[in-house]
Coordinates of C-alpha atoms (C1' of nucleotides) in Angstrom, one line a residue:
Chain A
M15 CA 10.4 -20.2 11.8
N16 CA 8.4 -19.2 8.8
P17 CA 11.0 -18.0 6.2
S18 CA 8.8 -15.0 5.3
A19 CA 8.8 -13.9 8.9
G20 CA 12.2 -12.4 8.4
S21 CA 10.8 -9.9 6.0
L22 CA 8.0 -8.7 8.2
P23 CA 8.5 -5.5 10.1
S24 CA 9.5 -6.2 13.7
N25 CA 7.5 -5.3 16.7
F26 CA 7.9 -6.3 20.3
I27 CA 5.5 -9.1 20.1
R28 CA 7.1 -10.7 17.1
N29 CA 10.5 -10.3 18.9
M30 CA 9.1 -11.9 22.1
I31 CA 7.7 -14.9 20.2
A32 CA 11.0 -15.3 18.2
R33 CA 12.8 -15.4 21.5
D34 CA 10.4 -17.9 23.0
L35 CA 10.7 -20.1 20.0
A36 CA 14.5 -19.9 20.2
T37 CA 14.4 -21.1 23.8
S38 CA 11.7 -23.6 23.2
K39 CA 9.8 -22.0 26.0
H40 CA 6.5 -23.6 25.1
G41 CA 8.0 -26.6 23.4
G42 CA 8.0 -24.6 20.2
R43 CA 4.3 -23.9 20.2
V44 CA 2.6 -20.6 19.4
H45 CA -1.0 -20.6 20.4
T46 CA -3.0 -17.4 20.7
R47 CA -6.6 -16.5 21.0
F48 CA -9.0 -13.7 20.2
P49 CA -11.4 -13.4 23.1
P50 CA -14.2 -10.9 22.4
E51 CA -17.1 -10.4 24.8
P52 CA -20.2 -10.8 22.7
N53 CA -21.7 -7.6 23.9
G54 CA -21.4 -5.5 20.7
Y55 CA -20.2 -5.3 17.2
L56 CA -16.5 -5.5 16.3
H57 CA -14.8 -2.3 15.1
I58 CA -11.6 -1.5 13.5
G59 CA -9.8 -1.6 16.8
H60 CA -10.8 -5.2 17.2
A61 CA -9.4 -5.8 13.7
K62 CA -6.0 -4.8 15.0
S63 CA -6.2 -7.5 17.7
I64 CA -7.6 -10.0 15.3
C65 CA -4.8 -9.4 12.8
L66 CA -2.2 -9.6 15.6
N67 CA -3.5 -12.8 17.2
F68 CA -4.3 -14.7 14.1
G69 CA -1.3 -13.2 12.2
V70 CA 1.3 -14.0 14.7
A71 CA 0.0 -17.6 15.0
A72 CA 0.0 -18.0 11.2
E73 CA 3.5 -16.6 10.8
N74 CA 4.8 -19.2 13.2
D75 CA 2.8 -22.3 12.1
G76 CA 0.8 -21.9 15.3
S77 CA -2.9 -21.7 16.0
C78 CA -5.4 -19.1 17.2
N79 CA -8.6 -19.8 19.0
L80 CA -11.8 -17.8 18.9
R81 CA -13.1 -17.7 22.4
F82 CA -16.2 -15.7 23.5
D83 CA -15.5 -14.3 26.9
D84 CA -19.1 -14.6 28.0
T85 CA -19.0 -14.3 31.7
N86 CA -21.5 -11.5 32.1
P87 CA -24.9 -12.6 30.7
A88 CA -26.4 -9.2 31.5
K89 CA -24.7 -7.6 28.5
E90 CA -24.3 -10.4 26.0
S91 CA -26.4 -12.1 23.3
Q92 CA -26.3 -14.7 20.6
E93 CA -26.8 -11.9 18.0
F94 CA -23.4 -10.6 18.8
V95 CA -21.8 -14.0 18.8
D96 CA -23.1 -14.6 15.3
A97 CA -22.0 -11.2 14.0
I98 CA -18.5 -11.5 15.5
K99 CA -18.0 -14.9 13.9
E100 CA -19.1 -13.5 10.6
N101 CA -16.8 -10.5 10.8
I102 CA -13.8 -12.6 11.5
T103 CA -14.5 -15.0 8.7
W104 CA -15.0 -12.0 6.4
L105 CA -11.6 -10.6 7.4
G106 CA -10.2 -13.9 6.1
F107 CA -9.1 -15.6 9.3
H108 CA -9.8 -19.1 10.5
W109 CA -9.9 -20.1 14.1
S110 CA -8.4 -23.3 15.3
G111 CA -10.9 -26.0 16.2
P112 CA -14.4 -25.2 17.4
V113 CA -15.6 -21.8 18.6
R114 CA -14.9 -21.7 22.3
F115 CA -16.9 -20.1 25.1
S116 CA -15.6 -19.3 28.5
S117 CA -19.1 -20.4 29.6
S118 CA -18.3 -23.9 28.5
Y119 CA -15.6 -24.0 31.3
F120 CA -18.1 -23.1 34.0
D121 CA -17.9 -26.5 35.6
Q122 CA -14.1 -26.6 35.6
L123 CA -14.0 -23.0 36.8
Y124 CA -16.3 -23.9 39.7
D125 CA -14.1 -26.9 40.7
F126 CA -11.0 -24.7 40.6
A127 CA -12.7 -22.2 42.8
R128 CA -13.4 -24.9 45.3
Q129 CA -9.8 -25.7 45.1
L130 CA -8.8 -22.1 46.0
I131 CA -11.1 -22.2 48.9
E132 CA -9.6 -25.5 50.1
R133 CA -6.2 -24.0 49.9
D134 CA -7.3 -21.0 51.9
K135 CA -6.9 -18.7 48.9
A136 CA -10.5 -17.7 48.6
F137 CA -13.5 -17.0 50.8
V138 CA -17.2 -16.2 50.7
C139 CA -17.8 -12.6 51.5
S140 CA -21.1 -11.1 52.6
L141 CA -20.2 -7.5 52.1
S142 CA -22.5 -5.6 49.8
A143 CA -21.0 -3.9 46.7
E144 CA -21.1 -0.5 48.5
Q145 CA -19.5 -1.9 51.6
A146 CA -16.9 -3.7 49.6
R147 CA -16.0 -0.4 48.0
E148 CA -15.5 1.2 51.4
Y149 CA -13.3 -1.7 52.5
R150 CA -11.2 -1.5 49.4
G151 CA -9.5 1.7 50.3
T152 CA -8.4 4.2 47.7
L153 CA -5.5 4.7 45.4
T154 CA -3.4 6.1 48.2
E155 CA -4.9 4.4 51.2
P156 CA -4.8 0.6 51.9
G157 CA -8.0 -1.3 52.2
R158 CA -9.3 -3.3 55.2
D159 CA -10.0 -7.0 55.5
S160 CA -13.5 -8.2 55.1
P161 CA -15.0 -9.4 58.4
D162 CA -15.6 -12.7 56.5
R163 CA -12.0 -13.2 55.5
G164 CA -11.3 -15.6 58.3
R165 CA -14.3 -17.8 57.7
A166 CA -13.6 -21.5 58.1
T167 CA -12.9 -23.5 54.9
A168 CA -15.8 -25.8 55.5
D169 CA -18.2 -22.9 55.9
N170 CA -16.8 -21.3 52.7
L171 CA -17.3 -24.5 50.8
A172 CA -20.9 -24.8 52.1
L173 CA -21.8 -21.2 51.4
F174 CA -20.3 -21.4 47.9
A175 CA -22.3 -24.5 47.2
R176 CA -25.4 -22.7 48.4
M177 CA -24.6 -19.7 46.2
K178 CA -24.5 -22.1 43.2
A179 CA -27.7 -23.7 44.3
G180 CA -29.5 -20.5 44.1
E181 CA -30.3 -20.0 47.7
F182 CA -29.2 -16.4 47.8
A183 CA -30.2 -13.1 46.2
D184 CA -28.1 -11.2 43.8
G185 CA -25.4 -9.3 45.5
S186 CA -25.8 -11.0 48.9
Y187 CA -22.6 -13.0 48.7
S188 CA -19.5 -13.1 46.5
L189 CA -16.5 -15.3 46.3
R190 CA -13.3 -13.4 46.8
A191 CA -9.6 -14.2 46.4
K192 CA -7.6 -13.9 49.6
I193 CA -4.6 -11.9 48.6
D194 CA -3.7 -8.5 50.2
M195 CA -6.0 -5.7 51.1
A196 CA -3.0 -3.4 51.4
S197 CA -1.6 -4.1 48.0
P198 CA -0.7 -0.9 46.1
N199 CA -2.3 -2.7 43.1
I200 CA -6.0 -2.4 43.7
N201 CA -6.7 -5.4 41.6
M202 CA -5.0 -7.5 44.3
R203 CA -7.1 -6.3 47.1
D204 CA -9.1 -9.6 47.5
P205 CA -10.8 -9.3 44.1
V206 CA -14.2 -10.9 43.4
L207 CA -14.1 -14.2 41.7
Y208 CA -17.8 -15.1 41.6
R209 CA -20.9 -13.1 41.9
I210 CA -24.6 -14.1 42.1
R211 CA -26.7 -13.2 39.1
H212 CA -30.1 -14.8 38.6
L213 CA -29.9 -14.4 34.9
S214 CA -30.3 -16.6 31.9
H215 CA -27.2 -17.0 29.8
H216 CA -27.2 -17.1 26.0
Q217 CA -25.1 -20.3 26.1
T218 CA -25.9 -22.0 29.4
G219 CA -29.5 -21.0 29.9
D220 CA -30.6 -21.2 33.5
T221 CA -28.0 -23.7 34.6
W222 CA -26.1 -21.1 36.6
C223 CA -26.9 -18.3 38.9
I224 CA -23.3 -17.6 39.9
Y225 CA -21.0 -16.2 37.2
P226 CA -17.2 -16.0 37.4
T227 CA -15.5 -12.6 36.8
Y228 CA -13.2 -11.8 33.9
D229 CA -10.1 -11.9 36.0
Y230 CA -10.8 -15.3 37.4
T231 CA -12.0 -16.8 34.1
H232 CA -9.6 -15.5 31.5
C233 CA -6.4 -16.9 32.9
I234 CA -7.9 -20.3 33.5
S235 CA -9.5 -20.4 30.1
D236 CA -6.2 -19.6 28.6
A237 CA -4.6 -22.4 30.5
I238 CA -7.3 -24.9 29.6
E239 CA -6.8 -24.0 25.9
N240 CA -3.0 -24.3 26.3
I241 CA -2.6 -20.7 25.1
T242 CA 1.0 -19.7 25.0
H243 CA 0.8 -16.0 24.4
S244 CA -2.2 -14.2 25.8
L245 CA -2.3 -10.8 24.1
C246 CA -4.5 -8.0 25.4
T247 CA -4.6 -4.3 25.6
L248 CA -2.8 -2.0 27.9
E249 CA -5.5 -1.4 30.4
F250 CA -5.1 -5.0 31.6
E251 CA -1.5 -4.4 32.6
D252 CA -2.4 -4.0 36.3
H253 CA -4.4 -7.3 36.1
R254 CA -1.4 -9.3 35.1
P255 CA -0.3 -10.0 38.7
L256 CA -3.7 -11.3 39.4
Y257 CA -3.7 -13.4 36.2
D258 CA -0.5 -15.0 37.4
W259 CA -1.6 -15.3 41.0
I260 CA -4.7 -17.3 40.2
L261 CA -2.8 -19.8 38.0
A262 CA 0.1 -20.0 40.5
N263 CA -2.3 -20.8 43.3
L264 CA -4.1 -23.6 41.5
D265 CA -2.7 -27.1 41.4
K266 CA -0.6 -27.3 38.3
E267 CA -1.3 -31.0 37.7
A268 CA -5.0 -30.4 37.9
L269 CA -4.6 -27.5 35.4
T270 CA -2.6 -29.7 33.1
A271 CA -5.2 -32.4 33.3
A272 CA -8.0 -30.0 32.5
S273 CA -6.2 -28.6 29.5
D274 CA -6.9 -29.4 25.9
L275 CA -3.6 -31.1 25.5
G276 CA -3.8 -32.8 28.9
A277 CA -0.8 -34.6 30.1
S278 CA 0.7 -34.6 26.6
T279 CA 1.8 -31.0 27.1
D280 CA 5.5 -31.1 27.6
P281 CA 6.6 -28.9 29.0
Y282 CA 3.4 -27.5 30.6
V283 CA 4.1 -23.8 30.7
L284 CA 1.5 -21.5 32.0
P285 CA 0.2 -18.9 29.5
E286 CA 1.6 -15.4 29.9
Q287 CA -0.2 -12.2 29.3
T288 CA 1.4 -9.4 27.2
E289 CA -0.2 -6.1 26.6
F290 CA -0.2 -3.8 23.6
A291 CA -1.7 -0.4 22.8
K292 CA -5.2 -0.2 21.6
L293 CA -5.9 1.2 18.1
K294 CA -7.2 4.7 18.1
L295 CA -8.2 6.6 15.0
N296 CA -8.7 10.4 14.8
Y297 CA -12.1 11.8 13.6
T298 CA -14.0 8.9 15.0
V299 CA -15.1 7.2 18.2
M300 CA -14.3 3.6 19.2
G301 CA -16.0 3.3 22.5
K302 CA -18.6 0.6 22.4
R303 CA -20.9 2.7 24.6
K304 CA -20.7 5.7 22.2
L305 CA -21.2 3.5 19.2
K306 CA -24.2 1.9 20.7
D307 CA -25.7 5.3 21.7
M308 CA -25.3 6.6 18.2
V309 CA -27.2 3.5 16.9
D310 CA -29.9 3.8 19.6
N311 CA -30.3 7.6 19.1
R312 CA -30.5 7.2 15.3
V313 CA -27.5 9.4 14.8
V314 CA -26.5 6.7 12.3
T315 CA -28.8 4.1 10.6
G316 CA -27.3 1.1 12.4
W317 CA -24.2 -0.8 13.4
D318 CA -23.5 -1.2 9.7
D319 CA -24.0 2.4 8.8
P320 CA -21.2 3.1 6.3
R321 CA -19.9 5.9 8.5
M322 CA -19.4 3.7 11.5
P323 CA -15.9 2.4 12.4
T324 CA -17.4 -1.1 12.9
L325 CA -16.3 -3.9 10.6
A326 CA -19.9 -4.1 9.4
G327 CA -19.9 -0.4 8.6
L328 CA -16.6 -0.5 6.9
R329 CA -17.7 -3.5 4.8
R330 CA -20.9 -1.8 3.7
R331 CA -18.9 1.3 2.9
G332 CA -16.8 -0.7 0.5
F333 CA -13.7 -1.5 2.5
T334 CA -12.1 -4.8 1.7
P335 CA -10.6 -7.3 4.1
T336 CA -7.3 -6.9 2.3
A337 CA -7.3 -3.2 3.0
I338 CA -8.1 -3.6 6.6
R339 CA -5.4 -6.2 7.1
N340 CA -2.8 -4.1 5.3
F341 CA -3.9 -1.1 7.4
C342 CA -3.4 -3.1 10.6
E343 CA 0.0 -4.2 9.5
S344 CA 1.1 -0.7 8.6
V345 CA 0.0 0.7 11.9
G346 CA 2.2 -1.7 13.7
V347 CA 2.0 -2.9 17.3
S348 CA 3.6 -1.1 20.2
R349 CA 3.0 -0.1 23.8
S350 CA 2.7 3.6 23.4
D351 CA -0.6 5.3 23.3
S352 CA -1.1 6.6 19.9
V353 CA -3.7 8.0 17.6
V354 CA -3.5 6.8 14.0
D355 CA -4.4 9.3 11.3
M356 CA -7.5 8.4 9.3
G357 CA -5.3 9.1 6.2
M358 CA -3.6 5.8 6.8
L359 CA -6.9 3.9 6.6
E360 CA -7.8 5.8 3.5
H361 CA -4.5 5.1 1.9
A362 CA -5.0 1.4 2.6
I363 CA -8.4 1.2 0.9
R364 CA -7.3 3.3 -2.1
E365 CA -4.2 1.2 -2.6
D366 CA -6.3 -2.0 -2.7
L367 CA -9.2 -0.7 -4.8
D368 CA -6.8 1.0 -7.3
R369 CA -5.5 -2.5 -8.0
T370 CA -8.8 -4.4 -8.0
A371 CA -11.7 -2.1 -8.9
P372 CA -12.9 -2.0 -12.5
R373 CA -13.3 1.5 -13.9
V374 CA -16.6 2.9 -14.9
M375 CA -18.0 6.4 -15.5
C376 CA -20.7 7.9 -13.4
V377 CA -21.9 11.5 -13.6
L378 CA -22.8 12.7 -10.1
N379 CA -24.4 16.0 -11.0
P380 CA -25.4 15.8 -14.6
L381 CA -25.2 18.6 -17.1
R382 CA -26.7 17.8 -20.5
V383 CA -24.4 18.2 -23.5
E384 CA -25.6 18.0 -27.1
L385 CA -22.9 16.8 -29.5
R386 CA -24.0 18.7 -32.6
D387 CA -21.8 16.9 -35.1
F388 CA -23.7 13.6 -34.5
D389 CA -27.0 12.8 -36.1
E390 CA -30.2 12.6 -34.1
G391 CA -30.1 8.8 -33.8
H392 CA -26.4 8.5 -33.5
E393 CA -25.1 5.5 -31.6
E394 CA -21.7 3.9 -31.4
V395 CA -20.3 1.6 -28.8
L396 CA -16.8 2.2 -27.6
Q397 CA -14.6 -0.5 -26.1
M398 CA -12.8 0.7 -23.0
A399 CA -10.4 -1.0 -20.7
K400 CA -11.8 -1.9 -17.4
H401 CA -8.4 -1.1 -15.8
P402 CA -5.7 1.1 -17.2
K403 CA -2.9 -1.2 -16.1
D404 CA -4.5 -4.6 -15.8
E405 CA -5.2 -5.9 -19.3
A406 CA -6.4 -9.1 -17.9
M407 CA -9.5 -7.4 -16.5
G408 CA -10.7 -7.0 -20.1
R409 CA -12.8 -4.4 -21.7
R410 CA -16.3 -3.0 -21.4
S411 CA -18.7 -1.6 -23.9
V412 CA -19.6 2.0 -23.5
P413 CA -22.3 3.4 -25.7
L414 CA -22.2 6.9 -27.0
G415 CA -25.1 8.9 -28.4
R416 CA -25.8 12.4 -29.6
E417 CA -26.5 13.6 -26.0
V418 CA -24.3 13.0 -23.1
F419 CA -24.1 14.1 -19.5
I420 CA -21.0 15.5 -18.0
D421 CA -20.6 16.7 -14.4
R422 CA -21.6 20.3 -13.7
A423 CA -18.3 20.7 -11.9
D424 CA -16.5 20.0 -15.1
F425 CA -17.8 23.2 -16.8
A426 CA -17.3 26.8 -15.7
E427 CA -18.2 30.0 -17.4
N428 CA -15.7 31.8 -15.2
P429 CA -13.1 29.3 -14.5
P430 CA -10.7 29.7 -11.5
P431 CA -7.0 29.8 -12.4
G432 CA -5.6 26.5 -13.4
F433 CA -9.0 25.1 -14.4
K434 CA -8.4 22.3 -16.9
R435 CA -12.0 21.4 -17.7
L436 CA -14.6 22.8 -20.1
V437 CA -15.1 26.5 -20.6
P438 CA -17.0 28.4 -23.3
G439 CA -15.1 28.1 -26.6
G440 CA -12.7 25.6 -24.9
E441 CA -11.9 22.0 -25.6
V442 CA -11.8 19.0 -23.5
R443 CA -11.6 15.3 -24.1
L444 CA -14.5 13.0 -23.3
R445 CA -12.7 10.2 -21.6
G446 CA -12.1 7.3 -24.0
A447 CA -13.9 9.2 -26.8
Y448 CA -13.6 12.4 -28.7
V449 CA -12.4 15.9 -28.1
I450 CA -15.3 18.3 -28.0
R451 CA -15.5 22.1 -28.0
C452 CA -18.1 24.1 -26.1
E453 CA -19.9 26.2 -28.8
E454 CA -22.9 27.4 -26.9
V455 CA -24.2 27.7 -23.3
L456 CA -27.9 27.2 -22.9
K457 CA -29.6 29.0 -20.0
D458 CA -33.1 29.4 -18.7
A459 CA -34.8 32.6 -17.8
D460 CA -33.0 32.7 -14.4
G461 CA -29.7 32.3 -16.0
T462 CA -29.2 28.8 -14.7
I463 CA -27.2 26.7 -17.1
Q464 CA -29.5 24.1 -18.8
G465 CA -27.0 22.5 -21.1
L466 CA -24.2 22.9 -23.6
I467 CA -23.9 22.5 -27.3
C468 CA -20.6 21.2 -28.4
S469 CA -18.8 20.4 -31.6
V470 CA -16.9 17.2 -31.9
D471 CA -13.5 16.7 -33.5
L472 CA -14.3 13.4 -35.3
A473 CA -10.6 12.8 -35.9
T474 CA -9.7 12.4 -32.2
L475 CA -11.1 9.0 -31.3
G476 CA -8.0 7.2 -30.0
K477 CA -5.8 10.0 -31.5
R478 CA -4.3 13.2 -30.3
P479 CA -5.8 16.3 -31.9
E480 CA -3.9 18.0 -34.7
G481 CA -1.7 20.9 -33.9
R482 CA -2.8 21.5 -30.3
K483 CA -2.8 20.0 -26.9
V484 CA -6.0 19.3 -25.0
K485 CA -5.2 19.0 -21.3
G486 CA -8.6 18.3 -19.8
V487 CA -10.3 14.9 -19.7
V488 CA -13.8 14.6 -18.5
H489 CA -16.0 11.6 -17.7
W490 CA -19.4 11.3 -19.3
V491 CA -22.4 9.0 -19.7
S492 CA -24.6 8.8 -22.8
A493 CA -28.0 10.3 -22.0
A494 CA -29.9 7.6 -24.0
H495 CA -28.0 4.7 -22.3
G496 CA -27.1 5.8 -18.8
I497 CA -28.8 4.4 -15.8
P498 CA -30.2 6.7 -13.1
V499 CA -28.8 5.8 -9.6
K500 CA -28.6 7.2 -6.2
V501 CA -25.2 7.9 -4.8
R502 CA -24.3 8.5 -1.2
L503 CA -21.3 10.6 -0.5
Y504 CA -19.8 9.8 2.8
D505 CA -17.4 11.9 4.8
R506 CA -16.0 11.6 8.3
L507 CA -18.6 11.4 11.1
F508 CA -16.9 14.0 13.3
N509 CA -15.3 17.3 12.5
V510 CA -12.9 17.3 15.4
E511 CA -9.8 15.1 15.7
N512 CA -10.6 13.6 19.0
P513 CA -14.4 13.4 19.7
E514 CA -13.6 11.3 22.7
A515 CA -11.5 13.9 24.5
K516 CA -12.5 14.5 28.1
D517 CA -13.7 18.0 27.7
V518 CA -15.9 17.6 24.7
D519 CA -19.3 16.1 24.1
Y520 CA -18.9 13.9 21.0
L521 CA -22.4 14.4 19.9
E522 CA -21.7 18.1 19.6
C523 CA -18.9 17.4 17.1
L524 CA -20.9 15.5 14.5
N525 CA -20.2 16.4 11.0
P526 CA -23.5 17.6 9.5
D527 CA -22.2 16.8 6.1
S528 CA -21.1 13.2 6.8
L529 CA -23.7 12.0 4.3
L530 CA -24.8 13.7 1.1
Q531 CA -27.2 11.7 -1.1
L532 CA -27.4 12.5 -4.8
D533 CA -30.6 11.3 -6.4
G534 CA -29.9 12.2 -10.0
A535 CA -26.6 10.5 -10.8
I536 CA -26.2 8.6 -14.0
V537 CA -23.9 5.6 -14.4
E538 CA -22.8 3.8 -17.5
P539 CA -24.6 0.5 -18.2
S540 CA -21.7 -1.8 -17.7
A541 CA -21.7 -1.0 -14.0
L542 CA -25.0 -2.8 -13.6
A543 CA -24.6 -5.5 -16.2
Q544 CA -25.1 -9.1 -15.3
G545 CA -22.1 -10.5 -13.5
A546 CA -20.5 -7.1 -12.9
A547 CA -18.4 -6.3 -9.9
T548 CA -19.9 -4.5 -6.9
S549 CA -17.0 -2.2 -6.2
F550 CA -15.8 0.3 -8.9
Q551 CA -13.7 3.3 -9.5
F552 CA -16.0 6.0 -10.8
E553 CA -13.3 7.6 -12.9
R554 CA -12.2 11.0 -11.6
E555 CA -14.5 10.7 -8.6
G556 CA -13.5 7.9 -6.3
Y557 CA -14.3 4.3 -5.3
F558 CA -17.9 3.3 -5.0
C559 CA -19.7 0.1 -4.1
L560 CA -23.3 -1.0 -4.5
D561 CA -25.0 -0.7 -1.2
S562 CA -25.7 -4.1 0.2
A563 CA -28.9 -3.1 2.0
D564 CA -30.7 -0.3 0.2
S565 CA -29.8 -1.1 -3.4
S566 CA -32.5 -2.6 -5.6
A567 CA -32.7 -3.5 -9.3
S568 CA -35.0 -0.5 -9.9
I569 CA -33.1 2.0 -7.8
P570 CA -29.4 1.1 -7.5
V571 CA -27.6 2.8 -4.6
F572 CA -23.9 3.4 -4.6
N573 CA -21.8 4.3 -1.6
R574 CA -18.7 6.3 -2.0
T575 CA -16.0 4.3 -0.2
I576 CA -13.4 7.0 -0.6
T577 CA -12.5 9.8 -3.0
L578 CA -9.6 9.7 -5.3
R579 CA -6.5 11.6 -4.1
D580 CA -6.9 15.1 -5.4
S581 CA -3.8 17.3 -5.6
W582 CA -5.7 20.0 -7.4
S583 CA -7.3 22.6 -5.1
A584 CA -9.5 25.1 -6.9
Chain B
rU22 C1' -0.6 12.3 46.6
rG23 C1' -0.2 5.0 45.9
rG24 C1' 0.7 1.5 42.0
rG25 C1' 1.5 0.3 36.8
rG26 C1' 2.9 2.2 32.0
rU27 C1' 4.6 5.5 27.8
rG28 C1' 7.6 9.5 25.6
rU29 C1' 12.1 8.7 18.2
rC30 C1' 9.8 13.8 12.1
rG31 C1' 2.8 16.7 11.5
rC32 C1' 0.8 11.0 12.3
rC33 C1' 2.1 5.7 12.9
rA34 C1' 6.8 3.2 13.8
rA35 C1' 11.9 0.3 13.5
rG36 C1' 16.0 0.7 16.4
rU37 C1' 18.3 -3.0 22.6
rG38 C1' 26.2 0.9 23.0
rG39 C1' 29.0 2.0 17.0
rU40 C1' 27.2 7.0 14.9
rA41 C1' 18.6 7.8 13.2
rA42 C1' 14.8 2.1 8.7
rG43 C1' 10.1 2.2 6.6
rG44 C1' 4.9 3.8 5.8
rC45 C1' 1.2 7.9 5.9
rA46 C1' 1.0 13.1 5.2
rC47 C1' 3.4 17.1 2.8
rA48 C1' 6.5 19.6 -1.1
rA49 C1' 8.9 19.7 -6.0
rG50 C1' 9.7 17.4 -10.7
rG51 C1' 8.6 13.4 -14.7
rU52 C1' 5.0 10.0 -17.3
rU53 C1' -0.4 10.0 -18.1
rU54 C1' -7.0 10.2 -22.7
rU55 C1' -8.6 9.6 -14.6
rG56 C1' -5.9 16.9 -11.8
rA57 C1' -5.9 9.1 -10.3
rU58 C1' -2.1 5.5 -10.6
rC59 C1' 3.1 5.1 -11.4
rC60 C1' 8.3 7.1 -11.2
rU61 C1' 12.1 10.5 -9.1
rU62 C1' 13.7 13.8 -5.4
rG63 C1' 13.2 16.4 -0.7
rC64 C1' 11.5 16.0 4.3
rA65 C1' 14.9 14.4 12.6
rU66 C1' 23.4 16.7 13.4
rG67 C1' 18.7 14.6 16.4
rC68 C1' 15.5 10.5 19.7
rG69 C1' 10.6 14.4 26.4
rU70 C1' 14.3 17.1 29.5
rU71 C1' 18.8 17.9 32.5
rG72 C1' 23.1 15.7 34.2
rG73 C1' 26.4 11.4 34.3
rU74 C1' 29.2 6.8 32.5
rU75 C1' 31.9 5.7 27.8
rC76 C1' 36.7 6.4 22.6
rG77 C1' 31.5 6.4 21.3
rA78 C1' 24.6 6.9 24.0
rA79 C1' 18.0 7.1 21.1
rU80 C1' 20.1 2.7 23.4
rC81 C1' 23.4 2.3 30.2
rC82 C1' 22.7 5.3 35.1
rA83 C1' 20.4 9.3 38.0
rG84 C1' 17.1 13.4 38.6
rC85 C1' 13.1 16.1 36.5
rC86 C1' 8.8 17.0 33.1
rA87 C1' 4.5 15.5 30.3
rC88 C1' 0.8 12.1 29.1
rC89 C1' -2.1 7.3 29.7
rC90 C1' -4.3 3.3 32.9
rC91 C1' -6.3 1.5 37.9
rA92 C1' -10.5 2.6 43.6
rG93 C1' -17.2 -2.5 38.7
rC94 C1' -19.9 -8.0 42.4
rC95 C1' -17.9 -4.8 33.6
rA96 C1' -14.6 -6.8 30.1

RNA sequence: UGGGGUGUCGCCAAGUGGUAAGGCACAAGGUUUUGAUCCUUGCAUGCGUUGGUUCGAAUCCAGCCACCCCAGCCA
């Protein structure tokens, strides 16, 4: 076992794998897979599964496949295949071997289906979908056998071949497993294995007009790829008996022969499914349907809208792969339904960015300040650390002139109790520069504050002021040197903890203030210098990143990834 | 009402018979030219509930309660 595995927090999956390794259950192999259906964009919930599958493989010198579970061409597309691959790579994971597709096993799947028919374990059914529903029974009543259940093997084989040949219309026939219509587990009531769909498939084109179902495909695909641990979410728990039934009713030697490792697999142990709880986060929605609706209805600007819980959205928002991976690790893996607090995700990104983001000053809502002790053309360039603790990040040049901007929130004529910023007649330090005193407040006819005139204590550059303490520190940008930028302040998309609750309409719970765009912000020049980073801490404000889509050289756009923690409540 | 699951601090979550880890959040101090970071301290005599077994139970047994999933030719 990997020596570092001992220091990782335990969870029931790690424990299970350790046990399997100890007993050499799969000959010491650990082989997992991440099996998305390419029918949408990945979200933070998928990240949990990705981290789990790839993580547990890496911890044990195993492998993890990427397999697109593409058995339903009606909902899938190449666009999603590409986006998913890109997301996984971005997260920093590497799949084993080539990208797999369930659809590349269609021939083998077809042969195995014939085998089930030959073994009297499957039959061709002519019941319509509606009839099948009636025959299935209910949760409390058993179902009834299909009238076609007793069809002769030769006839089933012939009909199945004709289904494949395209002789029948969609829905006219299906291939069903022959299990038990009275099973208390509805998944075992002669589930459909193949359905007719005259549809073009993004990988196989028009080669097929019959498509295998998830239940039939997944277990065999796992077996073909010699997967040892097939990890999926809780809602598939009831499917596990079917997963096992299909593999158990197939010829084991044929399965072995069809597998990637072929006859060399020793021992050949069938893959086993283990379920874990999905990730849920409060104040957001994770359902693909809802996410898609928000995109289609322009509630958000796209799948990569920075407010979306998609990986594309989080990325554009400024989340890092490291933060997402740390978050997934801190959330853990269990079997209990749980809802993780958004605060945990926020903590993960703050923790990573605090370590890695260079500091810069940006004034969001500028208030002009004249420093009256400087001459008209005054200009000096201060050298400031890019990071308060990481010397290796070096320094940046910050120009200072006679006029600077500070944030309007950092000045108050009538300050609330505990206000540590600028007040009339009061002092404050310009971060990294001098202590200034507010001497005069300039107002227009309406009484709106237009600017401040401040004196400067020239002896306070890099030094504490004489004989007094100045508590407040305020960020600033030189008016003559600052660069105008747009800044987008993002907040949670919903204003209720659980927008997906049964009794609420999630669209009614949208937070109207989830995006606030500021058009008049001013950033210090180093933020946009050649070779500068794209993620910063705007000191005293939060972490921001250059928007990857809307930012241009003439109008830079910054997204607020997350605010700084703020223990001061005014 | 059939079947399958889950219940440990406000939120995650370890723990698998020997006397409740950790993280987030929160609170109080300290450091600080970011009200940030960092540091220190506090935060479940109790593990859904009621009984039982045991020298000893979150862990074993029984009953009860609550919540989640399943009646797609979706995954």
